[in-house]
Amino acid sequence: ENNSKSPNENDEFVLKRPCQFSEFDKSPPKIPKLASPYDNMKDDEIEDRFTDDKPPVKQTVEKPRKSRKSSVNKVRKSEMRKSVVLGQINVFEELQQLIEMKDKTIESDWEMYSYDLDNKYAIFTWFERTVRVIVKLGEKLQPTRSRKSIGMCVTHYTIESINLGPTGPEIMQDAALDTAIHLLTARFPNQSIISKCPNTHSLRSLLNEISGMVVETLELYRTLKYIEDNWVTTIQNNIVSVDFASPVLQSSFSIQVDYTHGINTAISNIQLKPKPWNSYDLSSFKKQLPGLKDLTSVCSVLWKTMQQAEADCARLK
């Protein structure tokens, strides 16, 4: 008779000793495998299933910096390829191309008048062809490539002589123009030009330097023409004389400006000389000269001073 009591739900069930699987003849029970939706999927399909639902991760890859040497080599290679395709040109063809590439030209720019490689000369002009420089060429140099030559092989030449001057004496009928051109040629003596430009490699730089001085030449020419149009003016051997006279003041004098040694020297050394019949004290005019920087200002100030003196004299009467 079995006296064992079955446990109720409220009774505490306690095992007297741990369960030992070795006490049973049968092997331990297997836990049944739950069905999974991924049972029939391959590993790579499962990986895609999880990764597709996630936002892509941006990966930044630091690009290696290119060395300056490698970039320079590429530029040189590209220039070599261009030179092979375009061939060789001479320095005067290059200068002509540079002129044509300009978006805008100004009146002080140089112009290539002509060149002849067989006779070995080139002529450049400025100032509406009133000033020219004649370049006599020497030996031909080896063609070179440079960044400024747009990748082309440029043929250069040595220079035997350079002569800067007026185009010809037959067109020098304008004394103001003659003085303005003298200002330009005095700044660039032929001996100093050849030392600056021994070959055509530095020819473009020389032309641009002369063009910079042509700006001052044009300003002086316009100044002298304005003076000639408004006052009695005489120009001879680069010396400009301007006459002033007032019958009311019994005053008559002239100023002399010598442009032989340049504009700044000329203005700082202006001379005021009385005429033979002058009886007026010119000290009030001489006081106006210091500090003036150009001939137009000098003449305008002296003329206003004379008009003011005439007005004062009229009031006293």
PDB file of N, CA and C in Angstrom, residues 71-81 145:
ATOM      1  N   SER A  71      53.449  66.722 -58.938  1.00  0.00           N
ATOM      2  CA  SER A  71      52.639  67.655 -59.713  1.00  0.00           C
ATOM      3  C   SER A  71      53.482  68.408 -60.734  1.00  0.00           C
ATOM      4  N   VAL A  72      54.681  68.757 -60.343  1.00  0.00           N
ATOM      5  CA  VAL A  72      55.576  69.456 -61.271  1.00  0.00           C
ATOM      6  C   VAL A  72      55.925  68.562 -62.445  1.00  0.00           C
ATOM      7  N   ASN A  73      56.147  67.291 -62.147  1.00  0.00           N
ATOM      8  CA  ASN A  73      56.466  66.354 -63.226  1.00  0.00           C
ATOM      9  C   ASN A  73      55.311  66.222 -64.200  1.00  0.00           C
ATOM     10  N   LYS A  74      54.053  66.239 -63.641  1.00  0.00           N
ATOM     11  CA  LYS A  74      52.899  66.135 -64.519  1.00  0.00           C
ATOM     12  C   LYS A  74      52.780  67.357 -65.419  1.00  0.00           C
ATOM     13  N   VAL A  75      53.025  68.545 -64.837  1.00  0.00           N
ATOM     14  CA  VAL A  75      52.964  69.770 -65.635  1.00  0.00           C
ATOM     15  C   VAL A  75      53.995  69.730 -66.751  1.00  0.00           C
ATOM     16  N   ARG A  76      55.195  69.286 -66.399  1.00  0.00           N
ATOM     17  CA  ARG A  76      56.241  69.232 -67.423  1.00  0.00           C
ATOM     18  C   ARG A  76      55.887  68.239 -68.528  1.00  0.00           C
ATOM     19  N   LYS A  77      55.292  67.117 -68.140  1.00  0.00           N
ATOM     20  CA  LYS A  77      54.914  66.134 -69.141  1.00  0.00           C
ATOM     21  C   LYS A  77      53.838  66.686 -70.061  1.00  0.00           C
ATOM     22  N   SER A  78      52.855  67.414 -69.457  1.00  0.00           N
ATOM     23  CA  SER A  78      51.795  67.987 -70.286  1.00  0.00           C
ATOM     24  C   SER A  78      52.355  69.030 -71.237  1.00  0.00           C
ATOM     25  N   GLU A  79      53.304  69.841 -70.757  1.00  0.00           N
ATOM     26  CA  GLU A  79      53.916  70.833 -71.618  1.00  0.00           C
ATOM     27  C   GLU A  79      54.684  70.176 -72.755  1.00  0.00           C
ATOM     28  N   MET A  80      55.340  69.059 -72.446  1.00  0.00           N
ATOM     29  CA  MET A  80      56.080  68.359 -73.483  1.00  0.00           C
ATOM     30  C   MET A  80      55.131  67.819 -74.547  1.00  0.00           C
ATOM     31  N   ARG A  81      53.954  67.309 -74.094  1.00  0.00           N
ATOM     32  CA  ARG A  81      52.995  66.796 -75.059  1.00  0.00           C
ATOM     33  C   ARG A  81      52.475  67.921 -75.957  1.00  0.00           C
ATOM     34  N   ARG A 145      61.416  75.592 -73.465  1.00  0.00           N
ATOM     35  CA  ARG A 145      60.017  75.604 -73.051  1.00  0.00           C
ATOM     36  C   ARG A 145      59.929  76.310 -71.721  1.00  0.00           C
TER      37      ARG A 145
END
